[in-house]
Backbone as a ProteinNet text record, in pm:
[ID]
protein_1_A
[PRIMARY]
MDFLLITIAGILVITGIIGCIVPAIPGPPLSYAGIIFLHFTRWGGLSIKLLLWLGIFTIVVTVMDYVLPIWATRKFGGSKRGVWGSIIGLIVGLPFAPWGIIIGPFLGAFIGEMTSSNDTSKALRSATGSFIGFLFGTGAKIAVSGIILYYFVVKLAGSIASW
[TERTIARY]
11023.7	10972.3	11033	11160.9	11226	11155.8	11112.2	11046.9	10914.2	10842.5	10718.3	10748.3	10850	10887	10934.1	11010.9	11057.6	10940.1	10845	10726.2	10646.2	10624	10552.2	10629.6	10760.8	10844.6	10834.8	10841.9	10832.1	10698.3	10591.5	10457.4	10448.6	10502.3	10497.6	10579.6	10697.5	10781.3	10715.7	10659.9	10593	10467	10389.6	10270.4	10310.8	10424.7	10475	10507.3	10566.3	10594.5	10463.4	10365.9	10234.4	10172	10187.7	10130.8	10191.4	10304.3	10362.6	10278.1	10202.2	10119.4	9973.5	9927.5	9788.7	9781.3	9715.3	9716.9	9655.4	9565.9	9501.1	9592.1	9704.6	9797.3	9922.9	9960.4	10079.2	10208.6	10258.6	10370.2	10497.2	10565.6	10691.4	10679.9	10576.3	10566.9	10554.2	10482.5	10472.3	10606.5	10676	10809.1	10903.1	10896.4	10981.7	10947.7	10819.9	10779.8	10836.8	10838.9	10895	11043	11119.1	11262.8	11287.7	11198.6	11208.7	11184.5	11082.6	11057.7	11179.9	11241	11361	11474.1	11484.9	11591.5	11587.4	11469.1	11455.4	11462	11512.7	11537.7	11687.8	11725.9	11869.7	11942.4	11868.1	11931.2	11927.8	11865.2	11852.6	11982.4	11993.7	12117	12153.9	12057.3	12085.9	12136.6	12216.4	12268.9	12158.4	12168.2	12071.3	12076.6	12195.3	12210.9	12132.6	12142.6	12068	11918	11874.8	11732	11679.5	11760.3	11719.3	11707.5	11806.2	11800.5	11681.3	11658	11542.1	11412.2	11406.7	11289	11266.8	11374.4	11364.2	11316.1	11375.8	11333.6	11187.4	11146.7	11007.6	10911.9	10944.1	10858.7	10854.2	10969.5	10975.2	10894.9	10912.8	10843.4	10693	10653.7	10511	10443.9	10507.9	10453.1	10454.1	10564.3	10578.4	10471.1	10432.8	10333.3	10197.9	10166.1	10039.1	10049.4	10164.7	10182.6	10217.7	10299	10353.6	10248.2	10147.7	10048.5	9970.8	9939.6	9867.6	9957.8	10083.1	10178.6	10199.4	10215.8	10239.6	10117.1	9998.9	9876.5	9869.8	9898.4	9899.3	10011	10128.9	10244.9	10217.9	10140.6	10106.7	9981.2	9938.3	9827.5	9691.4	9685.8	9557.5	9491.4	9360.2	9282	9242.3	9164.3	9116.1	9030.9	8954.5	8872.3	8959.3	9069.1	9161.7	9222.9	9260.3	9318.2	9214.2	9093.4	8987.9	8950.7	8949.3	8922.7	9026.2	9151.7	9259.8	9239.2	9201.6	9179.2	9059.6	8951	8831.5	8861.6	8937.2	8974.6	9056.6	9142.6	9222.4	9132.3	9037.2	8946.1	8858.8	8806.6	8722.8	8804.6	8931.4	9016.6	9068.1	9058.6	9111.4	9062.1	8931.9	8886.4	8940.2	8990.1	9038.8	9191.8	9253.4	9399.7	9458.3	9575.1	9663.3	9632.9	9564.9	9542.5	9452.3	9353.9	9264.4	9335.5	9438.8	9516.5	9602.6	9641	9723.7	9637.2	9532.1	9447.5	9346.9	9298.1	9195.5	9232.2	9349.8	9385.8	9401.6	9453.9	9469.4	9332.5	9241	9106.6	9031.4	9048	8981.2	9026.7	9158	9209.2	9160.3	9158.4	9111.7	8964.3	8880.8	8737.3	8714.8	8788.2	8776	8807.4	8913.8	8950	8847.9	8793.3	8693.2	8564.8	8532.1	8413.4	8440.8	8569.3	8607.8	8607.8	8664.3	8665.3	8670.9	8629.1	8628.6	8759.8	8867.1	8998.3	9063.6	9059.3	9110.9	9260.7	9336	9481.5	9517.7	9445.3	9469.2	9434	9323.8	9281.4	9383.8	9436.7	9536.4	9667	9707.5	9828.3	9809.8	9694.1	9665.8	9667.5	9605.2	9602.4	9742.8	9823.2	9961.4	10039.4	10018.2	10083.1	10044	9917.2	9869.9	9936.8	9946.1	10006.1	10155.6	10225.8	10368.8	10391.3	10309.3	10319.5	10295.9	10197.6	10168.5	10287.6	10344.3	10457.7	10578.5	10610.1	10724.1	10699.9	10579.8	10548	10556.3	10500.9	10504.6	10647.8	10724.5	10864.2	10945.4	10922.3	10994.9	10956.5	10827.8	10784.2	10845.2	10846.2	10904.9	11053.8	11121.7	11265.8	11293.8	11222.7	11246.5	11208.4	11092.9	11052.4	11144.5	11194.2	11290.2	11421	11467.8	11590.1	11569.5	11453.5	11422.6	11417.8	11355	11350.1	11491.2	11577.2	11715.5	11784.6	11777.8	11840.9	11778.6	11648.8	11579.4	11635.1	11641	11687.1	11834.9	11917.9	12062.3	12093	12031.9	12058.2	12008.4	11888.6	11832.3	11910.4	11939.6	12013.1	12153.9	12222.9	12357	12360.1	12263.7	12259.4	12223.5	12130.4	12090.1	12202.5	12273.4	12383.6	12494.5	12517.7	12623.2	12574.3	12448.7	12390	12421.6
15945.3	15914.9	15784.6	15760	15637.5	15512.8	15516.9	15399.6	15370.3	15473.3	15455.7	15393.4	15445.9	15391.2	15246	15215.7	15077.7	14985.1	15031.6	14951.4	14924.3	15027.7	15010.8	14916.5	14934.4	14849.4	14704.1	14679.6	14542.5	14478.8	14554.5	14503.4	14470.1	14558	14534.1	14411.3	14395.7	14281.2	14150.2	14147.2	14025.7	13997.7	14100.9	14083.2	14035.4	14082.2	14036.9	13888.9	13839.9	13696.2	13617.6	13663.8	13597.3	13603.3	13716.9	13735.6	13644.7	13585.6	13489.6	13364.1	13336	13215.9	13248.8	13363.3	13405.2	13488.6	13437.1	13505.5	13645	13675.4	13806.4	13917.3	13880.5	13978.9	13980.7	14096.8	14102.7	14098.1	13979	13957.5	14035	14006	14075.5	14227.9	14285.1	14432.2	14489.2	14419.4	14467.9	14456.5	14345.4	14329.8	14439	14466.9	14571.3	14708.2	14736.1	14862.9	14871.9	14758.7	14757.3	14791.9	14738.5	14766.8	14913.3	14968.3	15110.1	15196.1	15160.1	15234.2	15228.2	15109.1	15096.1	15184.6	15191.5	15270.8	15417.1	15468.3	15609.1	15635.9	15539.9	15562.8	15582.5	15624.9	15643.1	15509.5	15397.9	15266	15197.7	15258.9	15198.8	15204.2	15299.6	15319.2	15204.8	15142.7	15038.4	15103.7	15033.5	15091.2	15101.9	15203.8	15224.5	15107	15055.5	14940.6	14819.6	14793	14682.5	14706	14827.7	14858.9	14843.5	14884.3	14868.2	14720.8	14640	14497.2	14430	14463.2	14406.1	14450.2	14575	14624	14549.5	14524.9	14450.6	14308.2	14242.6	14106.1	14103.2	14204.9	14212.7	14223.3	14307.4	14323.5	14194.5	14135.6	14012.1	13900.9	13882	13774	13800.2	13925.3	13957.8	13929.4	13968.8	13940.4	13789.2	13725.4	13581.5	13503.2	13551.4	13481.6	13473.1	13573.2	13570.6	13491.5	13493	13431.2	13283	13246	13111	13000.4	13010.7	12902.5	12885.4	12996.5	12988.9	12927.1	12971.9	12918.1	12768.5	12727.6	12585.8	12501.4	12552.3	12478.8	12457	12561.2	12550	12457.3	12470.4	12389.5	12240.6	12209	12069.8	12025.6	12105.2	12063.9	12115.1	12211.4	12262.5	12355.8	12358.2	12446.9	12571.4	12659.5	12778.8	12739.5	12633.9	12589.5	12540.5	12477.6	12433.6	12551.8	12654.2	12774.2	12843.6	12860.9	12924.9	12840.9	12711.1	12622.3	12639.2	12655.4	12676.5	12806.1	12911.5	13041.3	13033.6	12973	12960.2	12871.8	12764.3	12676.5	12749.2	12838.8	12918.1	13007.8	13072.7	13163.1	13085.4	12970.8	12888.7	12832.8	12802.7	12745.3	12843.8	12974.2	13075.9	13062.6	13043.4	13033.6	12910.9	12814.5	12690.9	12684.5	12803.1	12811.8	12735.3	12680.7	12680.5	12569.5	12463	12348.3	12383.7	12468.7	12507.7	12582.8	12658	12733.7	12640.5	12529.4	12432.4	12338.4	12287	12187.3	12251.8	12372.8	12440.1	12455.7	12513.6	12528.2	12393.4	12296.1	12162.7	12104.1	12104.2	12050.5	12134.4	12265.3	12353	12325.8	12310.8	12279.8	12143.3	12048.8	11913.8	11916.4	11980.7	11988.4	12068	12178.7	12258	12176.6	12097.8	12012.8	11901.9	11848.2	11741.4	11794.2	11922.4	11977.8	12005.4	12019.8	12043.5	11913.6	11810.8	11678.1	11575.9	11457.1	11354	11277.8	11338.5	11275.3	11298.4	11195.8	11206.3	11232.8	11169.4	11188.6	11332.1	11388.9	11528.4	11621.8	11595	11676.6	11667.7	11550.2	11532.4	11604.3	11599.5	11672.9	11823.1	11873.6	12016.6	12057	11976.1	12005.5	12001.5	11908.5	11899.9	12024.2	12070.2	12193.3	12312	12322.3	12430.9	12424.2	12306	12287.1	12322	12277.4	12306.8	12457.2	12521.6	12666.2	12739.8	12694.4	12754.7	12738.1	12618.7	12593.7	12679.7	12689	12770.9	12919	12965.9	13107	13137	13048.7	13066.8	13058.8	12964	12951.3	13075.2	13130.8	13252.1	13369.7	13381.4	13490	13476.1	13354.5	13331.5	13363.3	13325.9	13353.1	13502.4	13580.1	13724.3	13790.6	13755.6	13814.9	13769.7	13647.9	13599.1	13675.2	13705.9	13786	13926.1	13982.8	14115.3	14108.6	14005.2	13987.7	13975.3	13901.3	13885.4	14021.8	14102.5	14234.4	14324.5	14312.5	14390.9	14358.4	14230.4	14187.6	14220.4	14187.3	14210.4	14359.4	14440.4	14585.1	14645.7	14608.4	14663.6	14616.2	14487.1	14433.9	14491.6	14499.8	14555.1	14702.1	14776.4	14920.2	14947.2	14871.1	14891.7	14847.7	14740.5	14692.6	14797.7	14869.2	14971.2	15105	15116	15239.1	15248.2
-2670.7	-2803.8	-2857.2	-2824.8	-2871.6	-2819.6	-2694.3	-2637.8	-2708.3	-2747.3	-2822.4	-2959.3	-3027.5	-3159	-3148.1	-3043.8	-3024.9	-2994.2	-2914.6	-2884.4	-3011	-3090.2	-3217	-3308.5	-3315.2	-3399.3	-3356.1	-3226.1	-3175.4	-3207.6	-3191.4	-3224.4	-3373.5	-3456.5	-3601.3	-3641.1	-3583.6	-3619.4	-3575.1	-3455	-3406.1	-3487.1	-3516.8	-3600.1	-3739.6	-3788.3	-3917.7	-3918.3	-3810.7	-3800.5	-3801.6	-3725.7	-3723.9	-3863.2	-3930.3	-4063.3	-4169.4	-4140.7	-4235.7	-4244.9	-4140.1	-4136.7	-4163.2	-4113.9	-4133.4	-4261.2	-4365.3	-4494.7	-4496.3	-4404.4	-4405.8	-4354.9	-4293.6	-4238.4	-4325.7	-4378.8	-4464.6	-4382.1	-4356.2	-4266.1	-4295.9	-4406.8	-4432.8	-4440.7	-4502.1	-4499.5	-4358	-4270.3	-4132.4	-4061	-4082	-4022.1	-4071.7	-4200.6	-4257.9	-4198.9	-4182.8	-4120.2	-3978.5	-3909.1	-3774.6	-3772.8	-3867.2	-3871.5	-3910.9	-3990.6	-4026.2	-3901.6	-3821.8	-3697.6	-3606.1	-3594.3	-3512	-3565.1	-3695.6	-3757.5	-3712.7	-3688.5	-3653.4	-3503.2	-3428	-3286.2	-3266	-3148.2	-3122.5	-3118.9	-3103.8	-3100.8	-3236.1	-3332.7	-3465.5	-3542	-3627.4	-3701.9	-3794.3	-3855.1	-3953.9	-4082.7	-4156.5	-4280.2	-4384.8	-4465.3	-4572.9	-4670.5	-4695.6	-4785.1	-4732.5	-4602.6	-4542.3	-4554.1	-4524.6	-4533.8	-4676	-4774.7	-4914.6	-4952.2	-4913.1	-4944.7	-4876.6	-4749.9	-4680.4	-4747.8	-4795.4	-4867.6	-4998	-5070.7	-5196.9	-5170.3	-5071.3	-5037.6	-4993.2	-4919.1	-4873.1	-4991.2	-5086.6	-5205	-5285.7	-5310.5	-5391	-5325.4	-5194.8	-5124.6	-5119.5	-5103.6	-5098.6	-5232.9	-5341.1	-5474.6	-5499.5	-5464.7	-5485.9	-5409.5	-5292.6	-5211.8	-5282.5	-5362.4	-5435.6	-5565.5	-5626.6	-5757.7	-5748.4	-5651	-5643.4	-5632.8	-5544.4	-5539	-5670.2	-5733.9	-5861.9	-5967.5	-5972.6	-6068.9	-6046.5	-5919.9	-5890.5	-5923.4	-5897	-5931.2	-6082	-6157.4	-6303.9	-6351.9	-6291.4	-6332	-6311.3	-6210.7	-6182.6	-6258.3	-6354.8	-6441.5	-6400.6	-6313	-6265.9	-6365.5	-6360.6	-6446.3	-6366.7	-6430.2	-6359.8	-6239	-6253.4	-6140.4	-6024.6	-6057.4	-5952.7	-5879.5	-5955.3	-5894.7	-5807	-5860.6	-5781.7	-5660.5	-5678.1	-5564.7	-5455.4	-5495.8	-5400.4	-5323	-5393	-5328.7	-5233.9	-5279.5	-5195.4	-5074.2	-5096.3	-4985.7	-4880.3	-4924.5	-4831.4	-4747.4	-4811.5	-4740.5	-4641.3	-4686.4	-4598.7	-4482.2	-4506.6	-4403.2	-4300.5	-4329.3	-4237.1	-4093	-4070.7	-3930.9	-3857.8	-3931.7	-3872.2	-3871.3	-3863.2	-3864.1	-3745.4	-3757.4	-3873.7	-3974.2	-3929.3	-4019.3	-4136.3	-4114.2	-4222.7	-4332.6	-4296.7	-4394.1	-4478.8	-4421.1	-4493.5	-4576.8	-4515.8	-4582.8	-4677.1	-4644	-4724.2	-4871.1	-4902.9	-5043.9	-5115.8	-5045	-5103.7	-5139.7	-5043.4	-5069.9	-5172.7	-5164.9	-5261.9	-5404	-5423.4	-5557.2	-5603.4	-5513	-5547.1	-5588.8	-5508.8	-5539.5	-5667.5	-5684.1	-5806.4	-5930.4	-5924.6	-6038.2	-6060.1	-5953.4	-5967	-6030.9	-6010.9	-6076.4	-6223.7	-6258.2	-6396.8	-6476.5	-6414.8	-6476.3	-6364.1	-6390.9	-6286.9	-6280.8	-6324.7	-6323.5	-6186.6	-6103.8	-5967.5	-5964.6	-6053.5	-6051.5	-6091.4	-6188	-6226.5	-6111.2	-6044.4	-5931.1	-5817.8	-5795.8	-5690	-5724.5	-5851.5	-5894.3	-5875.6	-5914.6	-5900.1	-5753.3	-5669.8	-5526.6	-5466.4	-5511.7	-5464.7	-5506	-5626.8	-5672.6	-5587.5	-5555.5	-5470.6	-5333.6	-5279.8	-5148.4	-5150.1	-5252.4	-5263.7	-5280.7	-5362.7	-5379.6	-5248.7	-5174.5	-5044	-4950.2	-4945.4	-4856.3	-4891.8	-5020.6	-5061.8	-5032	-5059	-5030.1	-4881.3	-4799.4	-4655.2	-4603.3	-4654.3	-4613.3	-4646.5	-4764.5	-4804.8	-4715.4	-4682.2	-4594.6	-4455.6	-4403.5	-4271.4	-4273.3	-4380.9	-4390.3	-4387.3	-4468	-4473.2	-4340.5	-4286.2	-4158.2	-4045.2	-4053.8	-3954.1	-3959.1	-4079.2	-4094.1	-4037.2	-4064.5	-4010.1	-3857	-3803.6	-3658	-3600.5	-3667.3	-3623.6	-3613.5	-3719.4	-3717.2	-3610.8	-3592.4	-3490.1	-3351.8	-3319.5	-3186.9	-3166.9	-3265.9	-3253.5	-3239.2	-3321.9	-3317.3	-3187.4	-3146.7	-3024.3	-2901.3	-2895	-2780	-2771.7	-2884.5	-2885.5	-2848.7	-2896.3	-2867.4	-2723.5	-2669.7	-2530.2	-2436.3	-2471	-2386.8	-2378.7	-2487.4	-2486.4	-2430.8	-2404.1	-2353.4	-2210.1
[MASK]
+++++++++++++++++++++++++++++++++++++++++++++++++++++++++++++++++++++++++++++++++++++++++++++++++++++++++++++++++++++++++++++++++++++++++++++++++++++++++++++++++++

C-alpha cells in the first residue's frame, strides 16, 4: 500500500510543479496533496507543524495567484476592461503555452485598455501591471511547490536510505 501512496504522491507533486505554470492546474494544492499522501506512508512522518505551515502557504499562494494580477493591473492604472482583457488573454494564450500564458495576459490587458480609451501609455502601464502580477503569482507558486518538492525528495530519500 505504501508504494501506491508514494506513486500517487509523486504524481501529485510533479503535476503540482507543472501546475505552477499551467493556469488550469492548481499547482500548490496538488503538491500539498502529494506531501500529505507521503505523510501517511511508513517513510513519511513529517511533523504536523511543517504540514500546517505548508498548508497555510499553499492557501495564501493560491488565493494570491488569483488576486495579484488583478490588483497589479489596477495598481498600474488599469480599468475593468484591462482586467478582463488580461483574463481573456490568459485563456486565449493557454493553448500556446508557455509563451501564450506569458504574453496573452499582457496583450489582453493592452487591448482591453485600448478599447476603453485610445491612451497607449495607459494601456501599456496596465499591461505591464498585469504582467508583473502574473510573474509574482507564478514565482510564489513555484517557490511553495518547490519547497514541497524539496521536503518530498529529502524525506523519501532519507527514509529509503535508512530502510
